[in-house]
XYZ file of C-alpha atoms in Angstrom:
468
model
C 4.254 -19.517 8.146
C 6.525 -18.236 5.369
C 10.143 -18.562 6.434
C 11.957 -15.445 5.269
C 15.552 -15.898 4.155
C 18.190 -15.018 6.745
C 21.204 -13.117 5.418
C 24.756 -13.131 6.857
C 25.283 -10.782 9.802
C 28.229 -8.478 10.369
C 28.448 -8.976 14.146
C 31.499 -6.778 14.755
C 30.172 -3.921 12.643
C 26.734 -4.087 14.249
C 28.242 -4.070 17.749
C 30.377 -1.022 16.966
C 27.509 0.881 15.329
C 25.204 0.152 18.276
C 27.696 1.677 20.690
C 28.106 4.854 18.640
C 24.369 5.289 18.034
C 23.506 4.720 21.691
C 25.905 7.464 22.720
C 24.594 9.853 20.073
C 20.829 9.314 20.419
C 20.411 8.458 24.087
C 16.730 7.924 24.922
C 15.871 7.817 21.210
C 17.911 4.613 20.842
C 16.226 1.326 21.846
C 17.351 -2.298 22.010
C 14.573 -3.907 24.064
C 13.180 -7.090 22.584
C 9.614 -5.776 22.506
C 10.618 -2.605 20.670
C 12.708 -4.559 18.171
C 9.922 -7.067 17.500
C 7.416 -4.247 16.984
C 9.696 -2.893 14.283
C 9.897 -6.157 12.385
C 7.070 -7.674 10.418
C 3.897 -8.420 12.356
C 1.053 -7.821 9.873
C 1.321 -11.010 7.843
C 2.597 -14.584 8.029
C 6.197 -13.786 7.117
C 8.617 -14.631 9.941
C 9.424 -11.751 12.266
C 13.104 -10.797 11.782
C 13.974 -8.159 14.362
C 16.594 -5.430 13.939
C 19.335 -5.078 16.546
C 18.198 -1.582 17.522
C 15.602 1.071 16.739
C 16.578 4.734 16.356
C 14.182 7.711 16.189
C 15.761 10.580 14.218
C 14.136 14.027 14.095
C 15.788 15.549 11.038
C 17.408 14.836 7.708
C 20.843 15.540 9.169
C 20.260 12.930 11.880
C 19.208 10.372 9.263
C 22.368 11.161 7.311
C 24.389 10.683 10.494
C 22.832 7.267 11.111
C 23.507 6.103 7.571
C 27.071 7.473 7.692
C 27.755 5.362 10.803
C 26.116 2.297 9.277
C 27.998 2.694 5.997
C 31.299 3.032 7.839
C 30.700 -0.265 9.641
C 28.747 -2.114 6.918
C 25.518 -2.310 8.942
C 22.031 -2.673 7.398
C 19.551 0.226 7.536
C 15.819 -0.608 7.529
C 13.383 2.338 7.178
C 10.196 2.190 9.275
C 7.062 4.329 8.952
C 3.965 2.922 10.645
C 4.551 -0.776 9.961
C 1.397 -1.299 7.888
C 3.065 -2.862 4.833
C 2.181 -6.459 4.041
C 5.128 -8.167 2.379
C 7.928 -8.122 4.964
C 9.316 -4.704 4.024
C 10.420 -3.818 7.576
C 12.059 -7.123 8.463
C 15.788 -7.134 9.171
C 17.091 -10.413 7.686
C 20.706 -9.389 8.307
C 20.030 -7.514 11.537
C 20.998 -3.868 11.698
C 19.253 -0.614 12.539
C 15.564 0.183 12.145
C 15.204 3.898 11.434
C 11.767 4.939 12.694
C 10.772 8.268 11.112
C 7.667 8.841 13.253
C 9.311 11.883 14.891
C 9.786 13.400 11.434
C 6.121 14.294 11.193
C 6.051 17.973 10.237
C 4.096 19.465 7.355
C 6.765 21.835 6.089
C 4.854 23.857 3.508
C 1.469 24.033 1.790
C 1.502 25.957 -1.473
C -2.225 26.319 -2.005
C -1.964 28.323 -5.219
C 0.299 25.698 -6.770
C -1.660 22.736 -5.364
C 1.339 21.105 -3.716
C 2.868 20.582 -0.298
C 6.127 19.447 1.300
C 6.043 16.975 4.186
C 8.395 14.872 6.242
C 8.097 11.088 5.819
C 6.460 10.416 9.184
C 3.374 12.494 8.334
C 0.367 10.189 7.874
C -2.248 10.632 5.187
C -4.986 11.360 7.746
C -2.798 13.951 9.463
C -2.151 15.686 6.153
C -5.797 15.744 5.111
C -6.885 17.096 8.489
C -4.345 19.909 8.075
C -5.502 20.657 4.518
C -9.247 20.587 5.104
C -9.629 24.253 6.053
C -7.825 25.278 2.867
C -10.233 23.402 0.610
C -7.547 20.897 -0.445
C -6.967 17.184 -0.034
C -4.460 14.464 -0.816
C -6.287 11.623 -2.576
C -4.190 8.487 -2.102
C -6.048 6.277 0.369
C -4.604 2.779 0.947
C -6.998 2.161 3.824
C -4.517 2.118 6.678
C -3.355 5.419 8.156
C 0.050 4.846 6.639
C 2.979 7.258 6.697
C 3.550 9.173 3.483
C 7.180 8.070 3.426
C 6.101 4.448 3.531
C 3.440 5.079 0.910
C 6.045 6.575 -1.408
C 8.464 3.733 -0.739
C 5.918 1.053 -1.658
C 4.216 3.044 -4.446
C 0.932 2.838 -2.571
C -2.453 3.033 -4.223
C -5.962 2.614 -2.806
C -9.594 3.436 -3.325
C -9.123 6.717 -5.236
C -6.516 5.450 -7.692
C -8.955 4.956 -10.570
C -9.316 8.756 -10.851
C -6.329 10.283 -9.063
C -3.618 7.709 -9.741
C -1.129 6.175 -7.310
C 1.808 7.582 -5.344
C 3.836 7.348 -8.542
C 1.540 9.973 -10.089
C 1.307 12.242 -7.050
C 4.901 12.540 -5.832
C 6.586 15.521 -7.511
C 9.975 15.433 -5.790
C 11.861 13.766 -2.962
C 14.678 14.474 -0.596
C 16.523 11.304 0.330
C 19.651 10.155 2.113
C 21.513 7.704 -0.069
C 23.661 4.747 0.959
C 26.826 6.863 1.219
C 24.970 9.370 3.469
C 24.702 11.972 0.710
C 21.503 14.016 0.850
C 19.923 14.511 -2.583
C 16.867 16.228 -4.042
C 15.413 14.442 -7.036
C 13.411 17.300 -8.599
C 11.843 20.716 -7.996
C 8.271 21.907 -7.524
C 7.842 22.444 -11.254
C 4.905 20.477 -12.659
C 7.040 19.015 -15.410
C 10.705 18.695 -16.272
C 12.967 17.215 -18.931
C 16.082 17.602 -16.800
C 18.026 14.362 -16.575
C 17.027 10.963 -15.268
C 13.757 10.687 -13.351
C 15.218 9.877 -9.945
C 11.896 10.628 -8.266
C 10.190 7.718 -10.005
C 13.226 5.540 -9.356
C 12.973 6.043 -5.596
C 9.164 5.857 -5.469
C 8.477 2.145 -5.102
C 12.082 1.206 -4.346
C 11.044 0.038 -0.844
C 13.969 1.695 0.908
C 16.535 -0.344 -1.006
C 18.193 2.683 -2.672
C 17.862 5.472 -0.119
C 15.854 6.682 2.847
C 13.221 9.321 2.033
C 13.335 12.388 4.311
C 11.043 14.882 2.507
C 8.249 14.491 -0.037
C 6.707 17.073 -2.352
C 3.142 16.014 -3.172
C 0.452 17.092 -5.596
C -2.774 18.243 -3.979
C -6.305 18.536 -5.297
C -9.194 20.832 -4.554
C -12.003 19.307 -2.521
C -14.751 18.708 -5.114
C -17.775 20.985 -5.188
C -20.007 17.943 -4.903
C -19.427 14.318 -3.857
C -21.929 11.540 -4.336
C -21.612 7.916 -3.237
C -23.585 4.935 -4.437
C -23.957 1.232 -3.812
C -25.226 -1.395 -6.170
C -25.748 -5.156 -5.773
C -25.174 -7.757 -8.487
C -26.168 -11.413 -8.903
C -22.545 -12.538 -9.394
C -19.005 -11.219 -9.092
C -18.671 -11.670 -12.841
C -21.658 -9.370 -13.464
C -20.183 -6.734 -11.144
C -16.805 -6.911 -12.874
C -18.394 -6.698 -16.321
C -20.217 -3.558 -15.190
C -16.922 -2.068 -13.997
C -15.296 -2.814 -17.341
C -18.147 -1.126 -19.184
C -18.042 1.940 -16.928
C -14.304 2.412 -17.432
C -14.508 1.840 -21.172
C -17.311 4.413 -21.426
C -15.064 6.997 -19.788
C -17.255 7.770 -16.771
C -14.790 9.534 -14.406
C -15.622 7.621 -11.230
C -13.425 8.580 -8.285
C -13.825 5.255 -6.482
C -15.241 1.917 -7.553
C -14.797 -0.892 -5.044
C -15.893 -4.521 -5.202
C -16.999 -6.543 -2.174
C -17.903 -10.173 -2.790
C -20.837 -11.806 -1.000
C -18.676 -13.092 1.869
C -17.306 -9.626 2.510
C -20.786 -8.082 2.409
C -21.974 -10.637 4.965
C -19.076 -9.757 7.256
C -19.462 -5.992 6.788
C -23.166 -6.159 7.605
C -22.468 -7.863 10.910
C -19.494 -5.683 11.837
C -20.897 -2.290 10.802
C -24.585 -2.942 11.486
C -25.681 -2.581 7.863
C -28.377 -4.427 5.935
C -26.873 -4.775 2.467
C -28.088 -7.685 0.301
C -25.802 -10.723 0.684
C -24.650 -10.571 -2.936
C -21.607 -9.018 -4.618
C -21.569 -5.259 -4.161
C -20.005 -2.251 -5.843
C -19.346 0.908 -3.825
C -18.803 4.034 -5.891
C -17.995 7.679 -5.439
C -18.393 10.513 -7.941
C -16.581 13.866 -7.706
C -17.276 17.071 -9.589
C -19.857 19.812 -9.929
C -23.431 19.434 -8.695
C -24.609 18.636 -12.215
C -21.752 16.337 -13.168
C -22.055 14.013 -10.175
C -25.748 13.559 -10.920
C -24.924 12.770 -14.541
C -22.180 10.329 -13.579
C -24.446 8.558 -11.109
C -27.260 8.227 -13.633
C -24.904 6.960 -16.341
C -23.522 4.317 -14.006
C -27.021 3.242 -13.020
C -27.984 2.745 -16.667
C -24.895 0.602 -17.319
C -25.290 -1.422 -14.124
C -28.892 -2.260 -15.019
C -27.650 -3.969 -18.183
C -25.715 -6.425 -15.995
C -28.555 -7.355 -13.681
C -27.861 -4.834 -10.941
C -30.351 -4.262 -8.160
C -30.804 -2.082 -5.082
C -28.931 0.834 -6.690
C -28.845 3.564 -4.059
C -27.111 6.921 -4.348
C -26.480 9.288 -1.466
C -24.922 12.700 -1.071
C -25.284 13.190 2.653
C -21.957 13.227 4.417
C -23.158 10.900 7.179
C -24.391 8.157 4.851
C -21.365 8.474 2.605
C -18.938 8.253 5.510
C -20.774 5.232 6.927
C -20.412 3.339 3.646
C -16.726 4.094 3.247
C -15.954 3.431 6.891
C -17.545 0.008 6.440
C -15.298 -0.556 3.408
C -12.187 0.449 5.332
C -13.213 -1.830 8.213
C -13.640 -4.794 5.860
C -10.370 -6.410 7.001
C -11.466 -6.496 10.649
C -14.993 -7.472 9.666
C -13.922 -10.461 7.599
C -11.648 -11.800 10.329
C -14.808 -12.476 12.307
C -16.016 -14.888 9.617
C -13.627 -17.389 11.164
C -12.803 -16.411 14.760
C -9.242 -17.257 15.732
C -7.997 -17.414 12.142
C -5.302 -15.147 10.762
C -6.005 -13.137 7.638
C -3.360 -13.371 4.931
C -3.839 -10.583 2.401
C -2.488 -10.823 -1.122
C -3.105 -8.656 -4.165
C -2.753 -8.812 -7.922
C -3.654 -6.443 -10.746
C -4.644 -7.321 -14.307
C -5.722 -5.404 -17.404
C -9.303 -4.298 -16.889
C -10.533 -6.543 -19.715
C -9.268 -9.646 -17.835
C -10.599 -8.633 -14.424
C -13.824 -10.666 -14.415
C -12.024 -13.783 -15.639
C -9.251 -13.454 -13.060
C -11.639 -12.966 -10.126
C -13.837 -15.858 -11.292
C -10.868 -18.214 -11.546
C -9.605 -17.122 -8.145
C -12.967 -17.853 -6.538
C -13.170 -21.257 -8.218
C -9.672 -22.159 -7.066
C -10.419 -21.112 -3.486
C -13.548 -23.276 -3.496
C -11.555 -26.276 -4.754
C -9.001 -25.820 -1.985
C -11.632 -25.271 0.696
C -10.105 -21.936 1.727
C -12.384 -19.258 3.148
C -11.156 -16.075 1.462
C -13.287 -12.972 0.957
C -12.384 -10.815 -2.049
C -12.352 -7.035 -2.184
C -10.781 -4.809 -4.745
C -10.027 -1.421 -6.226
C -11.489 -2.895 -9.367
C -11.607 0.331 -11.350
C -7.961 -0.277 -12.213
C -8.046 -4.093 -12.230
C -6.638 -4.522 -8.707
C -8.159 -6.901 -6.159
C -7.270 -8.566 -2.859
C -7.928 -12.001 -1.405
C -7.924 -12.303 2.387
C -7.154 -15.933 3.175
C -8.496 -16.923 6.599
C -6.315 -19.738 7.888
C -5.145 -21.462 11.025
C -1.446 -20.662 11.004
C -0.749 -23.597 13.325
C -2.175 -26.035 10.772
C 0.627 -26.964 8.331
C -1.808 -28.317 5.742
C -3.769 -25.041 5.672
C -0.609 -22.979 5.486
C 0.653 -25.077 2.572
C -2.639 -24.696 0.690
C -2.680 -20.955 1.279
C 0.928 -20.594 0.171
C 0.164 -22.597 -2.953
C -2.846 -20.441 -3.753
C -0.878 -17.199 -3.421
C 1.720 -18.506 -5.864
C -0.977 -19.745 -8.239
C -2.763 -16.375 -8.185
C 0.451 -14.458 -8.855
C 1.221 -16.722 -11.804
C -2.340 -16.350 -13.104
C -2.180 -12.559 -13.039
C 1.187 -12.527 -14.781
C -0.110 -14.908 -17.469
C -2.947 -12.439 -18.139
C -0.543 -9.584 -18.777
C -0.899 -8.344 -15.201
C 1.312 -8.019 -12.153
C 1.900 -10.012 -8.989
C 1.279 -6.874 -6.936
C -0.820 -3.845 -7.715
C 0.026 -1.969 -4.528
C 1.501 -4.161 -1.765
C 4.992 -4.202 -3.258
C 7.523 -7.033 -3.508
C 9.232 -6.906 -0.105
C 10.194 -10.436 0.866
C 6.875 -12.129 0.174
C 6.743 -11.715 -3.601
C 10.419 -11.997 -4.520
C 9.974 -15.237 -6.521
C 7.407 -13.646 -8.834
C 9.304 -10.522 -9.868
C 11.598 -12.454 -12.212
C 8.614 -14.328 -13.638
C 6.931 -11.008 -14.347
C 9.831 -8.951 -15.695
C 12.490 -11.494 -16.680
C 15.885 -10.018 -17.648
C 14.740 -6.529 -16.612
C 15.354 -7.521 -12.996
C 19.082 -7.801 -13.751
C 19.102 -4.111 -14.607
C 17.244 -3.320 -11.404
C 19.909 -5.216 -9.492
C 22.624 -3.317 -11.377
C 21.071 -0.015 -10.254
C 20.922 -1.316 -6.690
C 24.583 -2.312 -6.786
C 25.641 1.020 -8.284
C 23.780 3.110 -5.692
C 24.321 0.804 -2.712
C 27.528 -1.176 -3.336
C 27.678 -2.420 0.274
C 24.077 -3.611 0.144
C 23.156 -1.927 3.433
C 19.881 -0.293 2.384
C 17.005 -2.579 3.400
C 18.749 -5.776 2.286
C 16.826 -8.898 1.346
C 13.938 -7.045 -0.284
C 12.776 -7.101 -3.937
C 15.591 -9.394 -5.123
C 16.618 -12.934 -4.197
C 19.880 -11.627 -2.772
C 21.746 -8.373 -2.464
């Protein structure tokens, strides 16, 4: 298990803040061990570091009140959405207060004519899309988990639709946030573009709660396409599948989704979701547009795939078949855990330029085979992003050491190819050592921004950088 760094605690300040917050929030203030552990990291192998208390605010003013108390007594503030992040983002290495925004789950406005909406941070992506469906609109960012939109903004989430619709960075128009001194700010307006001052929206998106706590989000929306077509296509090797992806992207075919499942993942998905896909690497695709354009896109992809030895190319436009395929993809994590019952899945991601994708995946598979690690690979390969799910016995030190070594090796490999150590998981605690390798002196300027905006270092300390 990765041992996360423990930071110095301010015992007197924490004790004082707990007393004030308990009096102010009553039943929305919790200090039970089970509640605190649930609000620390439980979705990966990083050590669980519990906060001293969990508070459930219902408004921006209550968030500002919490941060004002914490700032006055130098107490850490750790934002919490749904807890689905993977790199230790919600751990409390210096103790402090977990601020759970699940009660802040209102959709405040939908401006259908302008294709935007305003939501509180506790709204989940599924909740938003259910609300929008009757208006013919949808929000496209789909990281798989039913994550909160505040958490998705904080980690700059991505997902299956990113190849066409971009990431949270591209779809967040403006934010309201409470900063480290308890000041409430708005970073932008609902205008589609602006040249007014620094781009504070992009600064806060992906900052992982280390600069401020997001309390409102203005998002771009999209019209539900006239037609949607899904397809699946098997390949003899992962390399052939990746080469097909590269060709599709370079030809400018506007695929909405293009997902890779290696043979191990296909085997697991078949068993879990009762499918009968060939046990070879698979691409799942989705095309959006008019009736004519989705047919054209599908045919163009089929022609390209054939050049790379594709087989069993099947397109569907029925909602039931399409939903079954994508549900199987979203269930891939649970499906692959059953490949080794009792093992824990350790998920890691990298992203490389599309031209290096096939090489990076091939080297990763070869390295896993050398180490004897069972690790299915899936990926949002349309933008060069893929995930390895390492299935290990966490009680076996030798396996843990090999897995840890592989994660470091893969991060270094991606960086050496002009890529990044994380395409969508974020840095958190788990990938701190690789940020400097990737960006070098630029990290000093990031730290300078952190110090300027949070001089006490109370906003989600111990994340992104080696120290605060």
